[in-house]
PDB file of C-alpha atoms and ligand atoms in Angstrom:
ATOM      1  CA  MET G  51     -11.819  21.273 -50.976  1.00  0.00           C
ATOM      2  CA  GLU G  52      -9.857  20.891 -54.446  1.00  0.00           C
ATOM      3  CA  LYS G  53      -6.984  20.696 -52.320  1.00  0.00           C
ATOM      4  CA  THR G  54      -8.333  17.469 -50.551  1.00  0.00           C
ATOM      5  CA  LEU G  55      -9.522  16.512 -54.208  1.00  0.00           C
ATOM      6  CA  LYS G  56      -5.620  16.752 -55.371  1.00  0.00           C
ATOM      7  CA  GLU G  57      -4.450  14.690 -52.582  1.00  0.00           C
ATOM      8  CA  ILE G  58      -6.546  12.125 -53.242  1.00  0.00           C
ATOM      9  CA  LEU G  59      -5.802  11.481 -57.099  1.00  0.00           C
ATOM     10  CA  ASN G  60      -2.351  11.846 -55.970  1.00  0.00           C
ATOM     11  CA  LEU G  61      -2.615   8.915 -53.688  1.00  0.00           C
ATOM     12  CA  ASN G  62      -4.802   7.113 -56.048  1.00  0.00           C
ATOM     13  CA  ARG G  63      -2.646   7.671 -59.231  1.00  0.00           C
ATOM     14  CA  LYS G  64      -0.765   4.384 -59.212  1.00  0.00           C
ATOM     15  CA  TYR G  65      -3.965   2.335 -59.298  1.00  0.00           C
ATOM     16  CA  THR G  66      -4.423   3.328 -62.586  1.00  0.00           C
ATOM     17  CA  ASN G  67      -1.347   1.268 -63.340  1.00  0.00           C
ATOM     18  CA  TYR G  68      -3.620  -2.027 -62.983  1.00  0.00           C
ATOM     19  CA  GLY G  69      -6.381  -3.215 -64.766  1.00  0.00           C
ATOM     20  CA  GLN G  70      -7.197  -2.757 -68.854  1.00  0.00           C
ATOM     21  CA  VAL G  71      -9.005  -0.392 -70.920  1.00  0.00           C
ATOM     22  CA  ALA G  72     -11.860  -2.112 -72.456  1.00  0.00           C
ATOM     23  CA  SER G  73     -11.553  -3.037 -75.875  1.00  0.00           C
ATOM     24  CA  TYR G  74     -14.280  -5.367 -76.331  1.00  0.00           C
ATOM     25  CA  ILE G  75     -15.581  -2.141 -78.132  1.00  0.00           C
ATOM     26  CA  PRO G  76     -12.849  -1.414 -80.232  1.00  0.00           C
ATOM     27  CA  GLU G  77     -13.461   2.400 -80.444  1.00  0.00           C
ATOM     28  CA  LEU G  78     -12.847   2.248 -76.404  1.00  0.00           C
ATOM     29  CA  LYS G  79      -8.885   1.475 -76.180  1.00  0.00           C
ATOM     30  CA  ASN G  80      -8.039   4.770 -77.673  1.00  0.00           C
ATOM     31  CA  ALA G  81      -8.419   6.063 -73.883  1.00  0.00           C
ATOM     32  CA  LYS G  82      -5.606   7.197 -72.708  1.00  0.00           C
ATOM     33  CA  ARG G  83      -5.133   4.904 -69.241  1.00  0.00           C
ATOM     34  CA  ASP G  84      -3.373   7.343 -66.862  1.00  0.00           C
ATOM     35  CA  ASP G  85      -6.615   9.845 -67.411  1.00  0.00           C
ATOM     36  CA  LEU G  86      -7.614  10.308 -63.709  1.00  0.00           C
ATOM     37  CA  GLY G  87     -10.704  13.021 -62.919  1.00  0.00           C
ATOM     38  CA  ILE G  88     -13.131  13.910 -60.320  1.00  0.00           C
ATOM     39  CA  CYS G  89     -15.986  16.660 -59.683  1.00  0.00           C
ATOM     40  CA  ILE G  90     -17.785  17.343 -56.994  1.00  0.00           C
ATOM     41  CA  ILE G  91     -21.023  19.552 -56.975  1.00  0.00           C
ATOM     42  CA  ASP G  92     -22.429  19.970 -53.451  1.00  0.00           C
ATOM     43  CA  LYS G  93     -26.207  20.916 -52.908  1.00  0.00           C
ATOM     44  CA  ASP G  94     -25.317  24.819 -52.529  1.00  0.00           C
ATOM     45  CA  ASN G  95     -23.643  24.426 -56.440  1.00  0.00           C
ATOM     46  CA  ASN G  96     -20.361  24.524 -55.663  1.00  0.00           C
ATOM     47  CA  ILE G  97     -18.168  23.221 -57.785  1.00  0.00           C
ATOM     48  CA  TYR G  98     -14.581  21.457 -57.154  1.00  0.00           C
ATOM     49  CA  LYS G  99     -12.454  19.432 -59.352  1.00  0.00           C
ATOM     50  CA  ALA G 100      -9.288  18.166 -59.950  1.00  0.00           C
ATOM     51  CA  GLY G 101      -7.438  16.120 -62.261  1.00  0.00           C
ATOM     52  CA  ASN G 102      -8.389  15.378 -65.969  1.00  0.00           C
ATOM     53  CA  CYS G 103     -11.691  17.049 -65.866  1.00  0.00           C
ATOM     54  CA  ASP G 104     -12.432  18.238 -69.139  1.00  0.00           C
ATOM     55  CA  THR G 105     -11.726  14.851 -71.001  1.00  0.00           C
ATOM     56  CA  LYS G 106     -14.454  13.290 -72.912  1.00  0.00           C
ATOM     57  CA  PHE G 107     -15.698   9.730 -72.718  1.00  0.00           C
ATOM     58  CA  THR G 108     -18.732   8.067 -73.218  1.00  0.00           C
ATOM     59  CA  ILE G 109     -21.631   7.674 -70.833  1.00  0.00           C
ATOM     60  CA  GLN G 110     -21.725   3.322 -71.387  1.00  0.00           C
ATOM     61  CA  SER G 111     -23.620   1.895 -68.541  1.00  0.00           C
ATOM     62  CA  ILE G 112     -24.375   5.024 -66.747  1.00  0.00           C
ATOM     63  CA  SER G 113     -26.862   6.025 -69.117  1.00  0.00           C
ATOM     64  CA  LYS G 114     -28.879   2.956 -67.874  1.00  0.00           C
ATOM     65  CA  PRO G 115     -30.192   4.759 -64.400  1.00  0.00           C
ATOM     66  CA  ILE G 116     -30.879   7.622 -66.676  1.00  0.00           C
ATOM     67  CA  VAL G 117     -33.110   5.729 -69.220  1.00  0.00           C
ATOM     68  CA  LEU G 118     -34.792   3.771 -66.304  1.00  0.00           C
ATOM     69  CA  ALA G 119     -35.802   7.007 -65.191  1.00  0.00           C
ATOM     70  CA  MET G 120     -37.427   7.587 -68.391  1.00  0.00           C
ATOM     71  CA  ALA G 121     -38.998   4.132 -68.865  1.00  0.00           C
ATOM     72  CA  LEU G 122     -40.941   5.009 -65.279  1.00  0.00           C
ATOM     73  CA  MET G 123     -41.664   8.285 -66.543  1.00  0.00           C
ATOM     74  CA  ASP G 124     -43.207   7.396 -69.835  1.00  0.00           C
ATOM     75  CA  ASN G 125     -45.018   4.217 -67.882  1.00  0.00           C
ATOM     76  CA  ASP G 126     -46.753   2.503 -65.549  1.00  0.00           C
ATOM     77  CA  TRP G 127     -44.028   1.160 -62.791  1.00  0.00           C
ATOM     78  CA  SER G 128     -46.181  -2.196 -62.656  1.00  0.00           C
ATOM     79  CA  TYR G 129     -45.859  -2.321 -66.457  1.00  0.00           C
ATOM     80  CA  VAL G 130     -41.850  -1.589 -66.405  1.00  0.00           C
ATOM     81  CA  PHE G 131     -41.385  -4.047 -63.553  1.00  0.00           C
ATOM     82  CA  SER G 132     -43.567  -6.886 -65.486  1.00  0.00           C
ATOM     83  CA  LYS G 133     -40.935  -6.855 -68.343  1.00  0.00           C
ATOM     84  CA  VAL G 134     -37.605  -5.948 -66.207  1.00  0.00           C
ATOM     85  CA  GLY G 135     -36.711  -7.200 -62.363  1.00  0.00           C
ATOM     86  CA  MET G 136     -35.847  -5.580 -58.827  1.00  0.00           C
ATOM     87  CA  GLU G 137     -33.054  -7.983 -57.626  1.00  0.00           C
ATOM     88  CA  PRO G 138     -29.022  -7.785 -58.246  1.00  0.00           C
ATOM     89  CA  SER G 139     -27.914 -10.429 -60.574  1.00  0.00           C
ATOM     90  CA  GLY G 140     -24.605 -11.269 -59.225  1.00  0.00           C
ATOM     91  CA  ASP G 141     -23.430 -12.129 -62.831  1.00  0.00           C
ATOM     92  CA  PRO G 142     -21.559  -9.960 -65.289  1.00  0.00           C
ATOM     93  CA  PHE G 143     -23.233  -7.184 -66.910  1.00  0.00           C
ATOM     94  CA  ASN G 144     -23.420  -8.606 -70.130  1.00  0.00           C
ATOM     95  CA  SER G 145     -24.406 -12.065 -68.791  1.00  0.00           C
ATOM     96  CA  ILE G 146     -26.898 -13.781 -70.810  1.00  0.00           C
ATOM     97  CA  MET G 147     -27.037 -16.749 -68.697  1.00  0.00           C
ATOM     98  CA  LYS G 148     -30.272 -15.728 -66.197  1.00  0.00           C
ATOM     99  CA  LEU G 149     -32.525 -15.410 -68.949  1.00  0.00           C
ATOM    100  CA  GLU G 150     -32.597 -18.794 -69.445  1.00  0.00           C
ATOM    101  CA  THR G 151     -32.157 -20.152 -65.848  1.00  0.00           C
ATOM    102  CA  ASN G 152     -34.951 -17.286 -64.096  1.00  0.00           C
ATOM    103  CA  ASP G 153     -38.222 -18.713 -63.215  1.00  0.00           C
ATOM    104  CA  SER G 154     -39.554 -15.626 -65.349  1.00  0.00           C
ATOM    105  CA  LYS G 155     -36.674 -15.529 -67.825  1.00  0.00           C
ATOM    106  CA  LYS G 156     -37.198 -11.807 -67.066  1.00  0.00           C
ATOM    107  CA  PRO G 157     -33.722 -10.075 -66.574  1.00  0.00           C
ATOM    108  CA  SER G 158     -32.853  -9.360 -62.872  1.00  0.00           C
ATOM    109  CA  ASN G 159     -32.750  -5.493 -63.103  1.00  0.00           C
ATOM    110  CA  PRO G 160     -32.416  -2.737 -65.232  1.00  0.00           C
ATOM    111  CA  MET G 161     -28.734  -1.810 -64.143  1.00  0.00           C
ATOM    112  CA  ILE G 162     -27.133  -4.775 -66.122  1.00  0.00           C
ATOM    113  CA  ASN G 163     -27.600  -4.850 -70.372  1.00  0.00           C
ATOM    114  CA  ALA G 164     -30.454  -7.431 -70.455  1.00  0.00           C
ATOM    115  CA  GLY G 165     -32.650  -4.732 -68.374  1.00  0.00           C
ATOM    116  CA  ALA G 166     -31.366  -2.022 -70.096  1.00  0.00           C
ATOM    117  CA  ILE G 167     -32.707  -3.320 -73.218  1.00  0.00           C
ATOM    118  CA  VAL G 168     -35.800  -3.158 -71.852  1.00  0.00           C
ATOM    119  CA  THR G 169     -35.598   0.100 -70.328  1.00  0.00           C
ATOM    120  CA  THR G 170     -34.380   1.332 -73.567  1.00  0.00           C
ATOM    121  CA  SER G 171     -37.322  -0.063 -75.498  1.00  0.00           C
ATOM    122  CA  LEU G 172     -40.073   1.487 -73.007  1.00  0.00           C
ATOM    123  CA  ILE G 173     -39.074   4.968 -74.047  1.00  0.00           C
ATOM    124  CA  LYS G 174     -42.037   6.830 -76.114  1.00  0.00           C
ATOM    125  CA  GLY G 175     -41.989   8.192 -79.318  1.00  0.00           C
ATOM    126  CA  ALA G 176     -43.851   8.283 -82.418  1.00  0.00           C
ATOM    127  CA  SER G 177     -41.095   7.314 -84.470  1.00  0.00           C
ATOM    128  CA  VAL G 178     -37.317   6.098 -83.783  1.00  0.00           C
ATOM    129  CA  GLU G 179     -35.916   9.802 -83.983  1.00  0.00           C
ATOM    130  CA  GLU G 180     -38.520  10.883 -82.301  1.00  0.00           C
ATOM    131  CA  LYS G 181     -37.235   8.667 -79.295  1.00  0.00           C
ATOM    132  CA  GLU G 182     -33.725   9.592 -79.894  1.00  0.00           C
ATOM    133  CA  GLU G 183     -34.860  13.078 -79.712  1.00  0.00           C
ATOM    134  CA  ARG G 184     -36.351  12.677 -76.194  1.00  0.00           C
ATOM    135  CA  MET G 185     -33.484  10.824 -74.848  1.00  0.00           C
ATOM    136  CA  LEU G 186     -30.988  13.155 -75.950  1.00  0.00           C
ATOM    137  CA  LYS G 187     -32.904  15.943 -74.505  1.00  0.00           C
ATOM    138  CA  PHE G 188     -33.543  14.224 -71.418  1.00  0.00           C
ATOM    139  CA  PHE G 189     -29.534  13.490 -71.247  1.00  0.00           C
ATOM    140  CA  ARG G 190     -29.083  17.104 -71.349  1.00  0.00           C
ATOM    141  CA  LYS G 191     -31.534  18.764 -68.524  1.00  0.00           C
ATOM    142  CA  LEU G 192     -29.900  15.770 -66.560  1.00  0.00           C
ATOM    143  CA  ALA G 193     -26.369  16.943 -66.978  1.00  0.00           C
ATOM    144  CA  ASN G 194     -27.526  20.447 -67.119  1.00  0.00           C
ATOM    145  CA  ASN G 195     -25.416  20.784 -70.612  1.00  0.00           C
ATOM    146  CA  ASP G 196     -26.851  21.672 -74.396  1.00  0.00           C
ATOM    147  CA  THR G 197     -24.133  20.861 -76.043  1.00  0.00           C
ATOM    148  CA  LEU G 198     -23.936  16.862 -75.160  1.00  0.00           C
ATOM    149  CA  ASP G 199     -23.963  14.275 -77.867  1.00  0.00           C
ATOM    150  CA  ILE G 200     -23.518  11.229 -79.680  1.00  0.00           C
ATOM    151  CA  ASN G 201     -19.540  10.059 -79.867  1.00  0.00           C
ATOM    152  CA  TYR G 202     -20.578   8.463 -83.709  1.00  0.00           C
ATOM    153  CA  GLU G 203     -17.485   6.587 -83.847  1.00  0.00           C
ATOM    154  CA  VAL G 204     -17.698   4.768 -80.399  1.00  0.00           C
ATOM    155  CA  TYR G 205     -21.617   4.095 -81.406  1.00  0.00           C
ATOM    156  CA  LYS G 206     -20.761   2.580 -85.075  1.00  0.00           C
ATOM    157  CA  SER G 207     -17.689   0.404 -83.229  1.00  0.00           C
ATOM    158  CA  GLU G 208     -20.422  -1.161 -80.693  1.00  0.00           C
ATOM    159  CA  LYS G 209     -22.979  -1.373 -83.383  1.00  0.00           C
ATOM    160  CA  THR G 210     -20.754  -3.514 -85.809  1.00  0.00           C
ATOM    161  CA  THR G 211     -19.662  -5.809 -82.742  1.00  0.00           C
ATOM    162  CA  GLY G 212     -22.324  -5.480 -80.308  1.00  0.00           C
ATOM    163  CA  ASP G 213     -23.269  -8.947 -81.326  1.00  0.00           C
ATOM    164  CA  ARG G 214     -23.541 -10.037 -77.638  1.00  0.00           C
ATOM    165  CA  ASN G 215     -25.941  -7.623 -76.534  1.00  0.00           C
ATOM    166  CA  ARG G 216     -27.914  -8.485 -80.005  1.00  0.00           C
ATOM    167  CA  ALA G 217     -28.264 -11.924 -79.152  1.00  0.00           C
ATOM    168  CA  MET G 218     -30.055 -10.531 -75.969  1.00  0.00           C
ATOM    169  CA  ALA G 219     -32.230  -8.436 -77.328  1.00  0.00           C
ATOM    170  CA  TYR G 220     -33.999 -11.088 -79.871  1.00  0.00           C
ATOM    171  CA  LEU G 221     -33.888 -13.762 -76.692  1.00  0.00           C
ATOM    172  CA  LEU G 222     -35.861 -11.023 -75.152  1.00  0.00           C
ATOM    173  CA  LYS G 223     -38.188 -10.275 -78.082  1.00  0.00           C
ATOM    174  CA  ASN G 224     -38.870 -13.981 -77.859  1.00  0.00           C
ATOM    175  CA  ASP G 225     -39.809 -14.509 -74.282  1.00  0.00           C
ATOM    176  CA  GLY G 226     -41.799 -11.200 -74.388  1.00  0.00           C
ATOM    177  CA  PHE G 227     -39.812  -8.195 -72.748  1.00  0.00           C
ATOM    178  CA  VAL G 228     -39.592  -6.344 -75.858  1.00  0.00           C
ATOM    179  CA  GLN G 229     -41.722  -5.449 -78.108  1.00  0.00           C
ATOM    180  CA  GLY G 230     -41.306  -3.610 -81.541  1.00  0.00           C
ATOM    181  CA  ASN G 231     -38.364  -4.037 -84.064  1.00  0.00           C
ATOM    182  CA  VAL G 232     -35.062  -5.280 -82.246  1.00  0.00           C
ATOM    183  CA  GLU G 233     -32.986  -3.673 -84.144  1.00  0.00           C
ATOM    184  CA  GLU G 234     -34.528   0.013 -83.815  1.00  0.00           C
ATOM    185  CA  ILE G 235     -34.430  -0.592 -79.932  1.00  0.00           C
ATOM    186  CA  LEU G 236     -30.385  -1.975 -80.024  1.00  0.00           C
ATOM    187  CA  ASP G 237     -29.762   1.134 -82.059  1.00  0.00           C
ATOM    188  CA  LEU G 238     -31.381   3.910 -79.087  1.00  0.00           C
ATOM    189  CA  TYR G 239     -29.219   1.315 -76.530  1.00  0.00           C
ATOM    190  CA  PHE G 240     -26.237   1.585 -78.573  1.00  0.00           C
ATOM    191  CA  LYS G 241     -26.806   5.502 -78.965  1.00  0.00           C
ATOM    192  CA  GLN G 242     -27.650   5.869 -75.372  1.00  0.00           C
ATOM    193  CA  CYS G 243     -24.116   4.618 -73.992  1.00  0.00           C
ATOM    194  CA  SER G 244     -22.430   6.294 -76.418  1.00  0.00           C
ATOM    195  CA  ILE G 245     -23.454   9.924 -75.181  1.00  0.00           C
ATOM    196  CA  GLU G 246     -20.342  11.562 -74.697  1.00  0.00           C
ATOM    197  CA  VAL G 247     -19.633  13.295 -70.616  1.00  0.00           C
ATOM    198  CA  ASP G 248     -16.986  14.538 -68.985  1.00  0.00           C
ATOM    199  CA  VAL G 249     -16.779  14.385 -65.154  1.00  0.00           C
ATOM    200  CA  VAL G 250     -18.490  17.442 -64.365  1.00  0.00           C
ATOM    201  CA  ASP G 251     -21.895  16.215 -66.752  1.00  0.00           C
ATOM    202  CA  LEU G 252     -21.115  13.654 -64.336  1.00  0.00           C
ATOM    203  CA  ALA G 253     -21.365  14.967 -61.377  1.00  0.00           C
ATOM    204  CA  ARG G 254     -24.665  17.309 -62.170  1.00  0.00           C
ATOM    205  CA  ILE G 255     -26.378  13.932 -63.180  1.00  0.00           C
ATOM    206  CA  GLY G 256     -25.550  12.894 -59.674  1.00  0.00           C
ATOM    207  CA  ILE G 257     -26.582  16.564 -57.528  1.00  0.00           C
ATOM    208  CA  ASN G 258     -29.581  16.255 -59.414  1.00  0.00           C
ATOM    209  CA  LEU G 259     -30.316  13.144 -58.364  1.00  0.00           C
ATOM    210  CA  ALA G 260     -29.142  13.031 -55.026  1.00  0.00           C
ATOM    211  CA  MET G 261     -31.703  16.672 -54.979  1.00  0.00           C
ATOM    212  CA  TYR G 262     -34.751  13.646 -55.552  1.00  0.00           C
ATOM    213  CA  GLY G 263     -35.108  15.275 -59.183  1.00  0.00           C
ATOM    214  CA  VAL G 264     -35.184  18.887 -58.442  1.00  0.00           C
ATOM    215  CA  ASN G 265     -32.301  20.974 -60.420  1.00  0.00           C
ATOM    216  CA  ILE G 266     -30.964  23.630 -57.859  1.00  0.00           C
ATOM    217  CA  GLU G 267     -29.669  25.554 -60.729  1.00  0.00           C
ATOM    218  CA  ASN G 268     -33.238  26.846 -61.484  1.00  0.00           C
ATOM    219  CA  ASN G 269     -35.805  24.674 -59.462  1.00  0.00           C
ATOM    220  CA  GLU G 270     -36.943  23.146 -62.061  1.00  0.00           C
ATOM    221  CA  ARG G 271     -38.150  19.778 -61.715  1.00  0.00           C
ATOM    222  CA  LEU G 272     -36.664  16.773 -63.981  1.00  0.00           C
ATOM    223  CA  LEU G 273     -37.941  13.741 -62.349  1.00  0.00           C
ATOM    224  CA  SER G 274     -40.400  12.838 -59.138  1.00  0.00           C
ATOM    225  CA  GLU G 275     -38.766  12.249 -55.703  1.00  0.00           C
ATOM    226  CA  ARG G 276     -40.256   8.524 -56.091  1.00  0.00           C
ATOM    227  CA  VAL G 277     -38.621   7.985 -59.294  1.00  0.00           C
ATOM    228  CA  SER G 278     -35.091   9.420 -57.806  1.00  0.00           C
ATOM    229  CA  ARG G 279     -35.059   7.198 -54.910  1.00  0.00           C
ATOM    230  CA  MET G 280     -35.761   3.923 -56.908  1.00  0.00           C
ATOM    231  CA  VAL G 281     -33.321   5.039 -59.301  1.00  0.00           C
ATOM    232  CA  LYS G 282     -30.714   5.368 -56.367  1.00  0.00           C
ATOM    233  CA  THR G 283     -31.757   2.277 -54.764  1.00  0.00           C
ATOM    234  CA  PHE G 284     -31.176   0.680 -58.017  1.00  0.00           C
ATOM    235  CA  MET G 285     -27.576   2.029 -58.090  1.00  0.00           C
ATOM    236  CA  ILE G 286     -27.110   0.895 -54.599  1.00  0.00           C
ATOM    237  CA  THR G 287     -27.898  -3.086 -55.153  1.00  0.00           C
ATOM    238  CA  CYS G 288     -26.903  -3.100 -58.901  1.00  0.00           C
ATOM    239  CA  GLY G 289     -24.801  -0.210 -60.015  1.00  0.00           C
ATOM    240  CA  MET G 290     -21.689  -1.384 -59.854  1.00  0.00           C
ATOM    241  CA  TYR G 291     -22.362  -5.147 -61.230  1.00  0.00           C
ATOM    242  CA  ASP G 292     -21.192  -8.092 -59.529  1.00  0.00           C
ATOM    243  CA  SER G 293     -19.180  -5.838 -57.040  1.00  0.00           C
ATOM    244  CA  SER G 294     -22.135  -3.770 -55.870  1.00  0.00           C
ATOM    245  CA  GLY G 295     -22.181  -5.647 -52.525  1.00  0.00           C
ATOM    246  CA  GLU G 296     -18.635  -4.733 -51.877  1.00  0.00           C
ATOM    247  CA  PHE G 297     -18.782  -1.822 -53.209  1.00  0.00           C
ATOM    248  CA  ALA G 298     -21.696  -0.669 -50.825  1.00  0.00           C
ATOM    249  CA  ILE G 299     -19.510  -1.718 -47.982  1.00  0.00           C
ATOM    250  CA  LYS G 300     -16.606  -0.536 -48.503  1.00  0.00           C
ATOM    251  CA  VAL G 301     -18.359   3.051 -50.076  1.00  0.00           C
ATOM    252  CA  GLY G 302     -21.647   2.896 -49.232  1.00  0.00           C
ATOM    253  CA  ILE G 303     -22.789   5.375 -51.755  1.00  0.00           C
ATOM    254  CA  PRO G 304     -25.199   5.203 -54.604  1.00  0.00           C
ATOM    255  CA  ALA G 305     -23.121   4.832 -57.661  1.00  0.00           C
ATOM    256  CA  LYS G 306     -23.135   3.602 -61.391  1.00  0.00           C
ATOM    257  CA  SER G 307     -20.290   3.206 -63.755  1.00  0.00           C
ATOM    258  CA  GLY G 308     -19.518   2.420 -67.186  1.00  0.00           C
ATOM    259  CA  VAL G 309     -16.940   0.812 -69.149  1.00  0.00           C
ATOM    260  CA  GLY G 310     -15.871   4.261 -70.815  1.00  0.00           C
ATOM    261  CA  GLY G 311     -14.358   4.386 -67.278  1.00  0.00           C
ATOM    262  CA  GLY G 312     -16.805   6.772 -65.344  1.00  0.00           C
ATOM    263  CA  ILE G 313     -18.287   6.425 -62.235  1.00  0.00           C
ATOM    264  CA  MET G 314     -21.141   8.866 -61.682  1.00  0.00           C
ATOM    265  CA  ALA G 315     -21.962   9.160 -57.491  1.00  0.00           C
ATOM    266  CA  SER G 316     -25.260  10.563 -55.966  1.00  0.00           C
ATOM    267  CA  VAL G 317     -24.747  11.082 -52.249  1.00  0.00           C
ATOM    268  CA  PRO G 318     -28.680  12.004 -51.304  1.00  0.00           C
ATOM    269  CA  ASN G 319     -28.949  15.321 -50.136  1.00  0.00           C
ATOM    270  CA  SER G 320     -25.744  16.372 -50.397  1.00  0.00           C
ATOM    271  CA  MET G 321     -23.845  16.051 -53.405  1.00  0.00           C
ATOM    272  CA  GLY G 322     -23.181  14.374 -56.819  1.00  0.00           C
ATOM    273  CA  ILE G 323     -20.048  12.996 -58.111  1.00  0.00           C
ATOM    274  CA  GLY G 324     -18.250  12.204 -61.439  1.00  0.00           C
ATOM    275  CA  VAL G 325     -14.749  10.519 -61.761  1.00  0.00           C
ATOM    276  CA  TYR G 326     -12.874   8.942 -64.475  1.00  0.00           C
ATOM    277  CA  GLY G 327     -10.339   6.409 -64.686  1.00  0.00           C
ATOM    278  CA  PRO G 328     -10.442   4.224 -68.028  1.00  0.00           C
ATOM    279  CA  ALA G 329      -8.810   1.168 -66.791  1.00  0.00           C
ATOM    280  CA  LEU G 330     -10.900  -1.422 -65.588  1.00  0.00           C
ATOM    281  CA  ASP G 331     -11.082  -4.253 -63.542  1.00  0.00           C
ATOM    282  CA  LYS G 332     -12.687  -7.723 -64.695  1.00  0.00           C
ATOM    283  CA  LYS G 333     -15.752  -6.839 -63.837  1.00  0.00           C
ATOM    284  CA  GLY G 334     -15.923  -3.535 -65.647  1.00  0.00           C
ATOM    285  CA  ASN G 335     -15.301  -0.797 -62.893  1.00  0.00           C
ATOM    286  CA  SER G 336     -12.801   1.690 -62.612  1.00  0.00           C
ATOM    287  CA  ILE G 337     -10.019   0.792 -60.692  1.00  0.00           C
ATOM    288  CA  ALA G 338      -8.699   3.902 -59.366  1.00  0.00           C
ATOM    289  CA  GLY G 339     -11.931   5.662 -59.539  1.00  0.00           C
ATOM    290  CA  VAL G 340     -13.519   3.718 -57.271  1.00  0.00           C
ATOM    291  CA  LYS G 341     -10.148   3.691 -55.137  1.00  0.00           C
ATOM    292  CA  VAL G 342     -10.707   7.273 -55.355  1.00  0.00           C
ATOM    293  CA  LEU G 343     -14.338   6.801 -54.171  1.00  0.00           C
ATOM    294  CA  GLU G 344     -13.534   5.059 -51.243  1.00  0.00           C
ATOM    295  CA  GLU G 345     -10.876   7.553 -49.950  1.00  0.00           C
ATOM    296  CA  LEU G 346     -13.061  10.280 -50.417  1.00  0.00           C
ATOM    297  CA  SER G 347     -16.245   8.524 -48.865  1.00  0.00           C
ATOM    298  CA  HIS G 348     -13.833   8.012 -45.430  1.00  0.00           C
ATOM    299  CA  ARG G 349     -12.551  11.570 -45.102  1.00  0.00           C
ATOM    300  CA  TYR G 350     -16.002  13.368 -46.219  1.00  0.00           C
ATOM    301  CA  LYS G 351     -18.220  10.646 -44.030  1.00  0.00           C
ATOM    302  CA  LEU G 352     -20.580  10.400 -47.222  1.00  0.00           C
ATOM    303  CA  ASN G 353     -21.273   6.624 -46.537  1.00  0.00           C
ATOM    304  CA  ILE G 354     -25.446   6.880 -46.412  1.00  0.00           C
ATOM    305  CA  PHE G 355     -25.346   4.043 -43.966  1.00  0.00           C
TER     306      PHE G 355
HETATM  307  N1  LIG V 102     -22.174  -0.534 -74.048  1.00  0.00           N
HETATM  308  C1  LIG V 102     -21.820  -1.271 -72.999  1.00  0.00           C
HETATM  309  C2  LIG V 102     -22.406  -2.788 -73.502  1.00  0.00           C
HETATM  310  O1  LIG V 102     -23.384  -3.248 -73.845  1.00  0.00           O
HETATM  311  C3  LIG V 102     -21.996  -1.011 -72.011  1.00  0.00           C
HETATM  312  C4  LIG V 102     -21.521  -1.592 -70.844  1.00  0.00           C
HETATM  313  C5  LIG V 102     -21.188  -1.095 -69.422  1.00  0.00           C
HETATM  314  O2  LIG V 102     -20.436   0.189 -69.763  1.00  0.00           O
HETATM  315  N2  LIG V 102     -20.979  -1.996 -68.457  1.00  0.00           N
HETATM  316  O3  LIG V 102     -21.855  -3.296 -73.229  1.00  0.00           O
END
């Protein structure tokens, strides 16, 4: 398997020359555009790696399905979905437009920034510190890695430049989709995006979702089967933003990308996959990462349809 993974990386390495490393969060532009790595964890807990597997990068939007799972465990589902929708937006991840034009003004889904700010606001905790602690603990459990932590440079970088998200969050408060202190909600959102991971962490999160919420290493249930199904369904319909349709056709695996260059994919009942390649297409997805997943899906017939 590792030999095949190396081969797939080598075949697709040329795509690291296309696109751009994200720079709208200034700290992200320090990534090396020719890095490319993959890790697969299968349901027998075999771990296969190739390329830049130890490179750390921030999780960014891959935090969205995880925080969605928390919001669904912390609240009544009907309450969650009264604040955030279930439909693909077809718009860029940071679009503000539908907060005005949607009939209800509700954010379309929890995989775009507006919807993710809502799910972050639904995390329970007596104080901001407790919410942050619970969040980090859940990420560590899902990645099976107690050392996961926030990259404070990236966090500060986004906090000082994240005015588009700030604008969205205030609009969401004005329209009743978030309650409480907007700056505190944004702070938690920027922190969740700044959690540092590698492809092994992403593959572990992917396999935990693939096995319907049960950690195959110790049999611990991390989330319910139904929540894990909902999260994967959002990943397939909205996880690659306004490329989700094309990705479903070409790759056919529930996946979530982040502007840090990572993609986490989860093949139900079979495997978790983490890929990393920081140069992104215009929609914010890793160009080489998507190509690698496409090739992998064809070779191993991973398309869930
Ligand atoms: N932190 C980023 C933002 O809010 C996450 C976006 C992404 O990964 N697509 O803009």
